[in-house]
Amino acid sequence: MKKVCDVLKNTALFANLDQDVYYTYCNSNLVRVFWKGDLIIQEGDDCEGIIVILDGKVATLMTSPNGDYSTLDLLGENDVFGDNLLFGKRRKYQCSLEAATNGKYLYISRDKLLEMIAESPRLLSNVLASLSDKVNEQDQRIYLLSQRSLRKKISAYLIGLLKEDLEERGTRLADELKVVSTPAVVLPVTKAMVAKLLAMPRPSFSRELISMERDGLIKVSGRIIWLLDLKELSAGQGIEDF
C-alpha cells in the first residue's frame, strides 16, 4: 500500500494533495500486473478511467491503414494514461497501450476520479496542468519526428534525454554547453524500441549510430550513449530557450 501511495503522490495528477483523497486507491487489490508484450488498452475501446503506471514501461501504439503499428510514446513510473480523454465528447482511445517491460499499473474509473475532484478542487487544477504538459510534450514529439534526416532525429532524441536529466538536477542545456564535459544518457528501453519511437527501421537506426560514432559525435556502450560533441548534436535545437 505504501508503494502505491508513494507513486501516486509523485504523479502530476495527485501532487500536493491530501493523501486522504486517494488513500483508498492505494489498496493492492486495485493494482494490476502486466507482462512484456501484453496489450493493456486496445485502440478504439471506450475510455472509462485512467491508468497510473506504478512500475515498468509501456508503449503507446497507433495502427496504420495497412495494419502496421507505429510507436508514439513511451510511458513509465508516475505517468498517467487516459486523462486527456475523460472530459471530451469522444471518449475512445486513439491508440493502444502495450507493455514494453513487465510491471504494474493502477486503474481508477472516471466516476471515482470525478468523486475525488468533487472532494478536492486542487485535483482539478492538477488535471488541467497535466493536460497542458501533455500538449507541450505532443509539440516536442512532433518536432522530433519532423526532423528530415536519421541523424537529426537521433540527435534530437538524445538531446531530449539529456535535457530531462539536466532538469532533474536543476540546470539547463545552455549551461552544460559552457563547461568542458562529456555527458552521457541512458536509453530507457532497448535500441529496437527506440527505433520504433523514432519511426525508423532498426537496421537504419543501428547503422546511423555507428556512423555518428565514427564521426566522433557519440560513443555507444550498450544502452549508455556518451555525447562527445554536444555542440554539434544540439545544433539548431533552440538551446537558448533551455
Coordinates of C-alpha atoms in Angstrom, one line a residue:
M1 CA 0.0 0.0 0.0
K2 CA 2.8 2.4 0.9
K3 CA 4.5 1.9 -2.5
V4 CA 1.3 2.7 -4.4
C5 CA 0.7 5.9 -2.4
D6 CA 4.3 6.9 -2.8
V7 CA 3.9 6.6 -6.6
L8 CA 0.6 8.5 -6.7
K9 CA 1.9 11.4 -4.7
N10 CA 4.7 11.8 -7.2
T11 CA 2.4 11.9 -10.3
A12 CA 1.5 15.3 -11.7
L13 CA -2.2 14.3 -11.2
F14 CA -2.0 13.8 -7.4
A15 CA 0.9 16.0 -6.4
N16 CA 0.4 18.2 -3.3
L17 CA -2.9 16.6 -2.4
D18 CA -4.0 15.4 1.0
Q19 CA -3.4 11.7 0.9
D20 CA -6.9 11.1 2.3
V21 CA -8.2 12.0 -1.2
Y22 CA -6.7 8.9 -2.9
Y23 CA -5.7 6.7 0.1
T24 CA -8.4 4.1 -0.7
Y25 CA -6.9 3.6 -4.1
C26 CA -3.6 2.5 -2.6
N27 CA -5.2 -0.8 -1.8
S28 CA -3.1 -3.5 -3.6
N29 CA -6.4 -5.2 -4.8
L30 CA -6.7 -2.3 -7.3
V31 CA -3.2 -2.9 -8.7
R32 CA -2.9 -4.9 -12.0
V33 CA 0.2 -6.7 -13.2
F34 CA 1.3 -6.6 -16.9
W35 CA 3.9 -8.7 -18.7
K36 CA 6.1 -7.6 -21.6
G37 CA 4.0 -7.8 -24.8
D38 CA 0.6 -7.6 -23.1
L39 CA -1.9 -5.4 -24.8
I40 CA -3.3 -3.3 -21.9
I41 CA -5.5 -1.0 -23.9
Q42 CA -6.9 -1.6 -27.4
E43 CA -7.2 1.3 -29.8
G44 CA -10.9 2.2 -30.3
D45 CA -12.1 1.0 -26.9
D46 CA -14.1 3.3 -24.7
C47 CA -12.1 5.2 -22.2
E48 CA -13.8 4.7 -18.8
G49 CA -10.9 5.6 -16.5
I50 CA -7.2 6.3 -16.1
I51 CA -4.2 4.2 -15.8
V52 CA -1.3 5.2 -13.5
I53 CA 2.0 3.3 -14.2
L54 CA 3.4 2.1 -10.9
D55 CA 6.4 0.1 -12.3
G56 CA 7.7 -0.8 -15.7
K57 CA 7.3 0.8 -19.1
V58 CA 4.5 0.7 -21.6
A59 CA 4.4 2.0 -25.2
T60 CA 1.5 3.8 -26.9
L61 CA 0.8 2.4 -30.4
M62 CA -1.3 3.5 -33.3
T63 CA -2.4 1.3 -36.2
S64 CA -1.7 2.5 -39.7
P65 CA -4.1 1.8 -42.6
N66 CA -2.0 -1.2 -43.7
G67 CA -2.2 -2.8 -40.3
D68 CA 1.3 -1.9 -39.1
Y69 CA 1.8 -0.4 -35.6
S70 CA 3.6 2.9 -35.0
T71 CA 5.1 3.6 -31.6
L72 CA 4.1 7.1 -30.5
D73 CA 5.5 7.4 -27.0
L74 CA 6.9 5.5 -24.0
L75 CA 5.4 5.8 -20.5
G76 CA 7.0 4.8 -17.2
E77 CA 6.6 5.1 -13.5
N78 CA 4.4 8.0 -12.4
D79 CA 2.9 8.5 -15.9
V80 CA -0.8 8.7 -16.3
F81 CA -2.7 7.4 -19.4
G82 CA -6.3 8.3 -20.4
D83 CA -6.8 11.5 -18.5
N84 CA -6.8 13.5 -21.8
L85 CA -10.0 11.7 -22.9
L86 CA -12.1 11.7 -19.7
F87 CA -13.7 15.1 -20.3
G88 CA -14.2 15.2 -24.0
K89 CA -17.2 14.3 -26.1
R90 CA -15.4 11.5 -27.8
R91 CA -14.0 9.2 -25.1
K92 CA -12.5 6.4 -27.2
Y93 CA -8.8 5.5 -27.1
Q94 CA -7.0 6.9 -30.1
C95 CA -4.1 4.5 -29.6
S96 CA -3.3 1.1 -28.0
L97 CA -1.1 0.6 -24.9
E98 CA 1.3 -2.3 -25.0
A99 CA 3.7 -3.4 -22.2
A100 CA 7.4 -2.8 -23.2
T101 CA 8.5 -4.5 -19.9
N102 CA 6.9 -6.3 -17.0
G103 CA 5.3 -4.0 -14.5
K104 CA 2.2 -2.9 -12.6
Y105 CA -0.4 -0.2 -13.0
L106 CA -3.3 1.2 -11.0
Y107 CA -6.7 1.7 -12.7
I108 CA -9.1 4.4 -11.5
S109 CA -12.5 4.7 -13.1
R110 CA -13.8 8.0 -14.4
D111 CA -16.6 8.1 -11.9
K112 CA -14.2 7.6 -9.0
L113 CA -11.9 10.3 -10.3
L114 CA -14.8 12.8 -10.6
E115 CA -15.7 11.9 -7.0
M116 CA -12.2 12.8 -5.9
I117 CA -12.3 16.1 -7.9
A118 CA -15.5 17.0 -6.1
E119 CA -13.8 16.3 -2.8
S120 CA -10.6 18.2 -3.7
P121 CA -10.7 21.1 -6.2
R122 CA -6.9 21.1 -6.2
L123 CA -7.1 17.8 -8.1
L124 CA -9.0 19.6 -11.0
S125 CA -6.2 22.1 -11.1
N126 CA -3.7 19.2 -11.3
V127 CA -5.7 17.6 -14.2
L128 CA -5.6 20.9 -16.2
A129 CA -1.9 21.3 -15.6
S130 CA -1.3 17.7 -16.6
L131 CA -3.3 18.2 -19.8
S132 CA -1.3 21.3 -20.6
D133 CA 2.0 19.5 -20.1
K134 CA 0.8 16.7 -22.4
V135 CA 0.1 19.3 -25.2
N136 CA 3.6 20.6 -24.8
E137 CA 5.0 17.0 -24.9
Q138 CA 3.0 16.4 -28.1
D139 CA 4.6 19.5 -29.6
Q140 CA 8.0 18.2 -28.7
R141 CA 7.1 14.8 -30.3
I142 CA 6.0 16.5 -33.5
Y143 CA 9.3 18.4 -33.6
L144 CA 11.3 15.2 -33.1
L145 CA 9.5 13.4 -35.9
S146 CA 9.7 16.4 -38.2
Q147 CA 13.5 16.2 -38.4
R148 CA 14.4 15.4 -42.0
S149 CA 17.3 13.0 -41.5
L150 CA 18.0 10.0 -39.3
R151 CA 20.9 11.8 -37.7
K152 CA 18.8 14.8 -36.9
K153 CA 16.1 12.6 -35.3
I154 CA 18.6 10.6 -33.2
S155 CA 20.4 13.8 -32.2
A156 CA 17.1 15.5 -31.1
Y157 CA 16.1 12.4 -29.2
L158 CA 19.4 12.1 -27.3
I159 CA 19.4 15.8 -26.5
G160 CA 15.9 15.4 -25.3
L161 CA 17.0 12.7 -22.9
L162 CA 19.9 14.9 -21.7
K163 CA 17.5 17.9 -21.1
E164 CA 15.3 15.7 -18.9
D165 CA 18.4 14.6 -16.8
L166 CA 19.5 18.2 -16.5
E167 CA 16.1 19.5 -15.5
E168 CA 16.1 16.9 -12.7
R169 CA 19.4 18.4 -11.5
G170 CA 18.1 22.0 -11.8
T171 CA 20.3 23.0 -14.7
R172 CA 19.9 23.7 -18.5
L173 CA 21.4 22.5 -21.7
A174 CA 22.8 26.0 -22.4
D175 CA 24.7 25.9 -19.1
E176 CA 26.0 22.4 -19.9
L177 CA 27.5 23.7 -23.2
K178 CA 29.5 26.3 -21.3
V179 CA 31.6 23.7 -19.4
V180 CA 34.1 21.1 -20.6
S181 CA 32.4 17.8 -20.0
T182 CA 31.2 14.6 -21.7
P183 CA 27.7 13.9 -20.6
A184 CA 26.0 10.5 -21.1
V185 CA 22.4 9.4 -21.4
V186 CA 20.9 6.0 -20.8
L187 CA 18.3 4.7 -23.4
P188 CA 15.2 3.9 -21.3
V189 CA 14.4 0.8 -23.4
T190 CA 16.1 -1.4 -26.0
K191 CA 17.5 0.1 -29.2
A192 CA 14.8 -1.8 -31.1
M193 CA 12.1 0.1 -29.1
V194 CA 13.9 3.4 -29.5
A195 CA 14.0 2.9 -33.3
K196 CA 10.2 2.4 -33.2
L197 CA 9.8 5.6 -31.2
L198 CA 11.8 7.4 -33.9
A199 CA 9.8 5.8 -36.7
M200 CA 12.8 4.3 -38.4
P201 CA 13.8 0.6 -39.1
R202 CA 16.0 -0.9 -36.5
P203 CA 18.8 -1.6 -39.0
S204 CA 18.8 2.0 -40.1
F205 CA 18.9 3.2 -36.5
S206 CA 21.9 0.9 -35.8
R207 CA 23.8 2.0 -38.9
E208 CA 23.3 5.6 -38.1
L209 CA 24.5 5.1 -34.5
I210 CA 27.7 3.5 -35.9
S211 CA 28.1 6.4 -38.4
M212 CA 27.7 9.0 -35.6
E213 CA 30.2 7.2 -33.5
R214 CA 32.6 7.0 -36.4
D215 CA 32.2 10.8 -36.9
G216 CA 33.1 11.5 -33.3
L217 CA 29.6 12.6 -32.2
I218 CA 28.8 9.8 -29.7
K219 CA 30.2 6.8 -28.0
V220 CA 27.9 3.8 -27.6
S221 CA 28.3 1.3 -24.7
G222 CA 25.2 -0.8 -24.6
R223 CA 22.3 1.4 -23.7
I224 CA 24.7 4.1 -22.4
I225 CA 25.5 6.8 -25.0
W226 CA 28.2 9.3 -24.4
L227 CA 27.6 12.7 -26.1
L228 CA 31.1 13.6 -27.3
D229 CA 30.2 16.6 -29.4
L230 CA 27.4 18.2 -27.6
K231 CA 27.5 21.4 -29.6
E232 CA 27.1 19.6 -32.9
L233 CA 24.4 17.3 -31.6
S234 CA 22.4 20.2 -30.3
A235 CA 22.9 22.5 -33.3
G236 CA 19.6 24.1 -34.4
Q237 CA 17.6 22.9 -31.4
G238 CA 16.9 26.3 -29.8
I239 CA 19.2 25.8 -26.8
E240 CA 18.8 29.4 -25.8
D241 CA 15.3 28.5 -24.7
F242 CA 16.6 25.9 -22.2

